[in-house]
């Protein structure tokens, strides 16, 4: 399991003086890209292959408030990927300084060809890197149907 530690900054708080929703999203994004960077996914390599990640959804579950003053840790769990690497799913858990889980997020995304502006398979070099990742116990091979499990897509799209 991969973890990234964060200090809660003043700018991470909302009007209720606890960690803002936008901070959760930023912490997760930073955690994902830090781990993917270790696998060779970085600005230079993604630019070489003309790809970028897109988020389909991020479902947050908040268990307890968290406040500034002590660091938090965010985990990355690899929950799923399509055979061609186009679709991926991660789970993030948030832990306070005592190791207590105070939030969870399930997120799904895909890879986009930045020239064609459409979803694309992963190049083999990245697919090989993903196959080296530790997976969660409930890891599954994703299909296009999995990307639509939480919403009905309007017919006119």
PDB file of C-alpha atoms in Angstrom:
ATOM      1  CA  UNK A   1       0.000   0.000   0.000  1.00  0.00           C
ATOM      2  CA  UNK A   2       1.311   3.435  -0.942  1.00  0.00           C
ATOM      3  CA  UNK A   3       0.939   6.381   1.475  1.00  0.00           C
ATOM      4  CA  UNK A   4       1.548  10.112   1.139  1.00  0.00           C
ATOM      5  CA  UNK A   5       1.638  12.428   4.162  1.00  0.00           C
ATOM      6  CA  UNK A   6       0.240  15.966   4.134  1.00  0.00           C
ATOM      7  CA  UNK A   7       0.253  18.936   6.459  1.00  0.00           C
ATOM      8  CA  UNK A   8      -3.133  20.660   6.585  1.00  0.00           C
ATOM      9  CA  UNK A   9      -2.564  24.265   5.550  1.00  0.00           C
ATOM     10  CA  UNK A  10      -4.762  27.286   6.215  1.00  0.00           C
ATOM     11  CA  UNK A  11      -5.823  27.223   2.559  1.00  0.00           C
ATOM     12  CA  UNK A  12      -7.026  23.602   2.983  1.00  0.00           C
ATOM     13  CA  UNK A  13      -9.807  24.667   5.387  1.00  0.00           C
ATOM     14  CA  UNK A  14     -13.384  25.635   4.606  1.00  0.00           C
ATOM     15  CA  UNK A  15     -15.813  28.009   6.347  1.00  0.00           C
ATOM     16  CA  UNK A  16     -16.383  25.377   9.075  1.00  0.00           C
ATOM     17  CA  UNK A  17     -12.626  25.406   9.820  1.00  0.00           C
ATOM     18  CA  UNK A  18     -12.166  21.725   8.968  1.00  0.00           C
ATOM     19  CA  UNK A  19     -10.556  20.090   5.936  1.00  0.00           C
ATOM     20  CA  UNK A  20     -12.379  21.300   2.816  1.00  0.00           C
ATOM     21  CA  UNK A  21     -13.714  18.956   0.140  1.00  0.00           C
ATOM     22  CA  UNK A  22     -11.369  20.538  -2.411  1.00  0.00           C
ATOM     23  CA  UNK A  23      -8.385  19.674  -0.193  1.00  0.00           C
ATOM     24  CA  UNK A  24      -9.402  16.003  -0.139  1.00  0.00           C
ATOM     25  CA  UNK A  25      -9.496  16.037  -3.942  1.00  0.00           C
ATOM     26  CA  UNK A  26      -6.088  17.742  -4.156  1.00  0.00           C
ATOM     27  CA  UNK A  27      -4.507  15.359  -1.632  1.00  0.00           C
ATOM     28  CA  UNK A  28      -5.792  12.345  -3.582  1.00  0.00           C
ATOM     29  CA  UNK A  29      -4.595  13.685  -6.906  1.00  0.00           C
ATOM     30  CA  UNK A  30      -1.159  14.408  -5.482  1.00  0.00           C
ATOM     31  CA  UNK A  31      -0.999  10.917  -3.947  1.00  0.00           C
ATOM     32  CA  UNK A  32      -1.939   9.242  -7.247  1.00  0.00           C
ATOM     33  CA  UNK A  33       0.552  11.218  -9.300  1.00  0.00           C
ATOM     34  CA  UNK A  34       3.340  10.684  -6.730  1.00  0.00           C
ATOM     35  CA  UNK A  35       2.854   6.928  -6.968  1.00  0.00           C
ATOM     36  CA  UNK A  36       2.419   6.886 -10.730  1.00  0.00           C
ATOM     37  CA  UNK A  37       5.575   9.001 -10.988  1.00  0.00           C
ATOM     38  CA  UNK A  38       7.488   6.184  -9.294  1.00  0.00           C
ATOM     39  CA  UNK A  39       6.196   3.871 -12.035  1.00  0.00           C
ATOM     40  CA  UNK A  40       7.430   6.181 -14.799  1.00  0.00           C
ATOM     41  CA  UNK A  41       4.238   8.186 -15.378  1.00  0.00           C
ATOM     42  CA  UNK A  42       5.312  11.820 -15.328  1.00  0.00           C
ATOM     43  CA  UNK A  43       4.763  14.947 -17.389  1.00  0.00           C
ATOM     44  CA  UNK A  44       7.598  14.080 -19.761  1.00  0.00           C
ATOM     45  CA  UNK A  45       6.608  10.448 -20.385  1.00  0.00           C
ATOM     46  CA  UNK A  46       2.913  11.247 -20.734  1.00  0.00           C
ATOM     47  CA  UNK A  47       3.751  14.072 -23.162  1.00  0.00           C
ATOM     48  CA  UNK A  48       5.896  11.641 -25.176  1.00  0.00           C
ATOM     49  CA  UNK A  49       2.877   9.339 -25.621  1.00  0.00           C
ATOM     50  CA  UNK A  50       0.440  12.272 -25.838  1.00  0.00           C
ATOM     51  CA  UNK A  51      -1.805  10.941 -23.048  1.00  0.00           C
ATOM     52  CA  UNK A  52      -3.287  12.310 -19.855  1.00  0.00           C
ATOM     53  CA  UNK A  53      -5.524  10.967 -17.089  1.00  0.00           C
ATOM     54  CA  UNK A  54      -9.180  12.003 -16.794  1.00  0.00           C
ATOM     55  CA  UNK A  55     -11.426  11.480 -13.778  1.00  0.00           C
ATOM     56  CA  UNK A  56     -14.909  10.019 -14.307  1.00  0.00           C
ATOM     57  CA  UNK A  57     -15.968  10.249 -10.664  1.00  0.00           C
ATOM     58  CA  UNK A  58     -14.706  10.592  -7.126  1.00  0.00           C
ATOM     59  CA  UNK A  59     -17.158   9.298  -4.510  1.00  0.00           C
ATOM     60  CA  UNK A  60     -16.241  10.632  -1.085  1.00  0.00           C
ATOM     61  CA  UNK A  61     -17.344   9.133   2.214  1.00  0.00           C
ATOM     62  CA  UNK A  62     -16.625  11.263   5.279  1.00  0.00           C
ATOM     63  CA  UNK A  63     -16.506   9.524   8.658  1.00  0.00           C
ATOM     64  CA  UNK A  64     -15.138  12.235  10.944  1.00  0.00           C
ATOM     65  CA  UNK A  65     -13.970  15.831  10.745  1.00  0.00           C
ATOM     66  CA  UNK A  66     -10.276  16.583  10.621  1.00  0.00           C
ATOM     67  CA  UNK A  67      -8.624  19.834  11.667  1.00  0.00           C
ATOM     68  CA  UNK A  68      -5.221  21.484  11.164  1.00  0.00           C
ATOM     69  CA  UNK A  69      -2.339  20.924  13.528  1.00  0.00           C
ATOM     70  CA  UNK A  70      -1.380  17.326  12.826  1.00  0.00           C
ATOM     71  CA  UNK A  71      -0.419  15.586   9.586  1.00  0.00           C
ATOM     72  CA  UNK A  72      -2.748  13.275   7.670  1.00  0.00           C
ATOM     73  CA  UNK A  73      -1.890  10.310   5.470  1.00  0.00           C
ATOM     74  CA  UNK A  74      -3.607   9.330   2.236  1.00  0.00           C
ATOM     75  CA  UNK A  75      -3.366   5.785   0.880  1.00  0.00           C
ATOM     76  CA  UNK A  76      -3.638   4.554  -2.676  1.00  0.00           C
ATOM     77  CA  UNK A  77      -5.232   1.191  -3.410  1.00  0.00           C
ATOM     78  CA  UNK A  78      -5.353  -0.155  -6.977  1.00  0.00           C
ATOM     79  CA  UNK A  79      -8.917  -1.549  -7.320  1.00  0.00           C
ATOM     80  CA  UNK A  80      -9.286  -2.181 -11.024  1.00  0.00           C
ATOM     81  CA  UNK A  81      -8.135  -1.750 -14.593  1.00  0.00           C
ATOM     82  CA  UNK A  82      -9.440  -2.750 -18.007  1.00  0.00           C
ATOM     83  CA  UNK A  83      -7.419  -5.265 -20.024  1.00  0.00           C
ATOM     84  CA  UNK A  84      -6.250  -2.533 -22.403  1.00  0.00           C
ATOM     85  CA  UNK A  85      -5.456  -0.149 -19.524  1.00  0.00           C
ATOM     86  CA  UNK A  86      -7.935   2.476 -20.731  1.00  0.00           C
ATOM     87  CA  UNK A  87      -9.992   2.462 -17.503  1.00  0.00           C
ATOM     88  CA  UNK A  88      -8.643   2.431 -13.944  1.00  0.00           C
ATOM     89  CA  UNK A  89     -10.079   2.544 -10.436  1.00  0.00           C
ATOM     90  CA  UNK A  90      -8.401   3.550  -7.174  1.00  0.00           C
ATOM     91  CA  UNK A  91      -9.438   3.710  -3.541  1.00  0.00           C
ATOM     92  CA  UNK A  92      -8.028   6.336  -1.219  1.00  0.00           C
ATOM     93  CA  UNK A  93      -8.266   6.168   2.556  1.00  0.00           C
ATOM     94  CA  UNK A  94      -7.479   9.132   4.804  1.00  0.00           C
ATOM     95  CA  UNK A  95      -5.861   8.582   8.210  1.00  0.00           C
ATOM     96  CA  UNK A  96      -5.271  10.987  11.072  1.00  0.00           C
ATOM     97  CA  UNK A  97      -2.002  11.161  13.052  1.00  0.00           C
ATOM     98  CA  UNK A  98      -3.242   8.317  15.292  1.00  0.00           C
ATOM     99  CA  UNK A  99      -3.873   6.042  12.296  1.00  0.00           C
ATOM    100  CA  UNK A 100      -7.671   6.320  12.421  1.00  0.00           C
ATOM    101  CA  UNK A 101      -9.495   6.230   9.084  1.00  0.00           C
ATOM    102  CA  UNK A 102     -11.583   9.425   8.783  1.00  0.00           C
ATOM    103  CA  UNK A 103     -12.578   9.344   5.084  1.00  0.00           C
ATOM    104  CA  UNK A 104     -12.570   7.159   1.974  1.00  0.00           C
ATOM    105  CA  UNK A 105     -12.873   7.830  -1.727  1.00  0.00           C
ATOM    106  CA  UNK A 106     -13.551   5.536  -4.658  1.00  0.00           C
ATOM    107  CA  UNK A 107     -12.420   7.060  -7.930  1.00  0.00           C
ATOM    108  CA  UNK A 108     -12.492   5.923 -11.509  1.00  0.00           C
ATOM    109  CA  UNK A 109     -10.821   7.396 -14.543  1.00  0.00           C
ATOM    110  CA  UNK A 110      -9.388   6.703 -17.948  1.00  0.00           C
ATOM    111  CA  UNK A 111      -6.570   7.755 -20.246  1.00  0.00           C
ATOM    112  CA  UNK A 112      -7.186  10.282 -22.977  1.00  0.00           C
ATOM    113  CA  UNK A 113      -5.282  10.852 -26.210  1.00  0.00           C
ATOM    114  CA  UNK A 114      -4.565  14.580 -25.944  1.00  0.00           C
ATOM    115  CA  UNK A 115      -4.340  15.040 -29.708  1.00  0.00           C
ATOM    116  CA  UNK A 116      -7.496  13.144 -30.693  1.00  0.00           C
ATOM    117  CA  UNK A 117      -9.334  14.227 -27.494  1.00  0.00           C
ATOM    118  CA  UNK A 118     -10.789  10.756 -26.979  1.00  0.00           C
ATOM    119  CA  UNK A 119     -10.197   7.853 -24.625  1.00  0.00           C
ATOM    120  CA  UNK A 120      -7.313   5.570 -25.507  1.00  0.00           C
ATOM    121  CA  UNK A 121      -5.605   2.327 -24.525  1.00  0.00           C
ATOM    122  CA  UNK A 122      -2.428   2.607 -22.520  1.00  0.00           C
ATOM    123  CA  UNK A 123       0.869   2.186 -24.366  1.00  0.00           C
ATOM    124  CA  UNK A 124       2.514  -1.137 -23.480  1.00  0.00           C
ATOM    125  CA  UNK A 125       5.254   0.504 -21.385  1.00  0.00           C
ATOM    126  CA  UNK A 126       2.607   1.982 -19.065  1.00  0.00           C
ATOM    127  CA  UNK A 127       0.510  -1.175 -19.099  1.00  0.00           C
ATOM    128  CA  UNK A 128       3.582  -3.109 -17.941  1.00  0.00           C
ATOM    129  CA  UNK A 129       4.117  -0.574 -15.129  1.00  0.00           C
ATOM    130  CA  UNK A 130       0.514  -0.956 -13.948  1.00  0.00           C
ATOM    131  CA  UNK A 131       0.928  -4.733 -13.862  1.00  0.00           C
ATOM    132  CA  UNK A 132       3.696  -4.232 -11.267  1.00  0.00           C
ATOM    133  CA  UNK A 133       1.328  -2.400  -8.892  1.00  0.00           C
ATOM    134  CA  UNK A 134       0.084  -4.069  -5.754  1.00  0.00           C
ATOM    135  CA  UNK A 135      -3.688  -4.596  -6.043  1.00  0.00           C
ATOM    136  CA  UNK A 136      -6.488  -4.567  -3.480  1.00  0.00           C
ATOM    137  CA  UNK A 137      -8.171  -7.811  -2.437  1.00  0.00           C
ATOM    138  CA  UNK A 138     -11.266  -6.825  -4.411  1.00  0.00           C
ATOM    139  CA  UNK A 139      -9.374  -5.901  -7.604  1.00  0.00           C
ATOM    140  CA  UNK A 140     -11.353  -6.505 -10.775  1.00  0.00           C
ATOM    141  CA  UNK A 141     -10.856  -6.302 -14.513  1.00  0.00           C
ATOM    142  CA  UNK A 142     -12.958  -3.319 -15.607  1.00  0.00           C
ATOM    143  CA  UNK A 143     -15.227  -3.033 -18.624  1.00  0.00           C
ATOM    144  CA  UNK A 144     -16.946   0.004 -20.138  1.00  0.00           C
ATOM    145  CA  UNK A 145     -20.104  -1.001 -18.227  1.00  0.00           C
ATOM    146  CA  UNK A 146     -18.235  -0.487 -14.922  1.00  0.00           C
ATOM    147  CA  UNK A 147     -17.668   3.161 -15.827  1.00  0.00           C
ATOM    148  CA  UNK A 148     -21.424   3.728 -15.906  1.00  0.00           C
ATOM    149  CA  UNK A 149     -22.495   1.823 -12.805  1.00  0.00           C
ATOM    150  CA  UNK A 150     -23.402   4.944 -10.812  1.00  0.00           C
ATOM    151  CA  UNK A 151     -25.282   6.995 -13.397  1.00  0.00           C
ATOM    152  CA  UNK A 152     -27.627   6.698 -16.317  1.00  0.00           C
ATOM    153  CA  UNK A 153     -26.127   8.371 -19.364  1.00  0.00           C
ATOM    154  CA  UNK A 154     -28.550  10.608 -21.296  1.00  0.00           C
ATOM    155  CA  UNK A 155     -29.451   9.156 -24.677  1.00  0.00           C
ATOM    156  CA  UNK A 156     -28.485  12.335 -26.535  1.00  0.00           C
ATOM    157  CA  UNK A 157     -24.782  12.261 -25.499  1.00  0.00           C
TER     158      UNK A 157
END
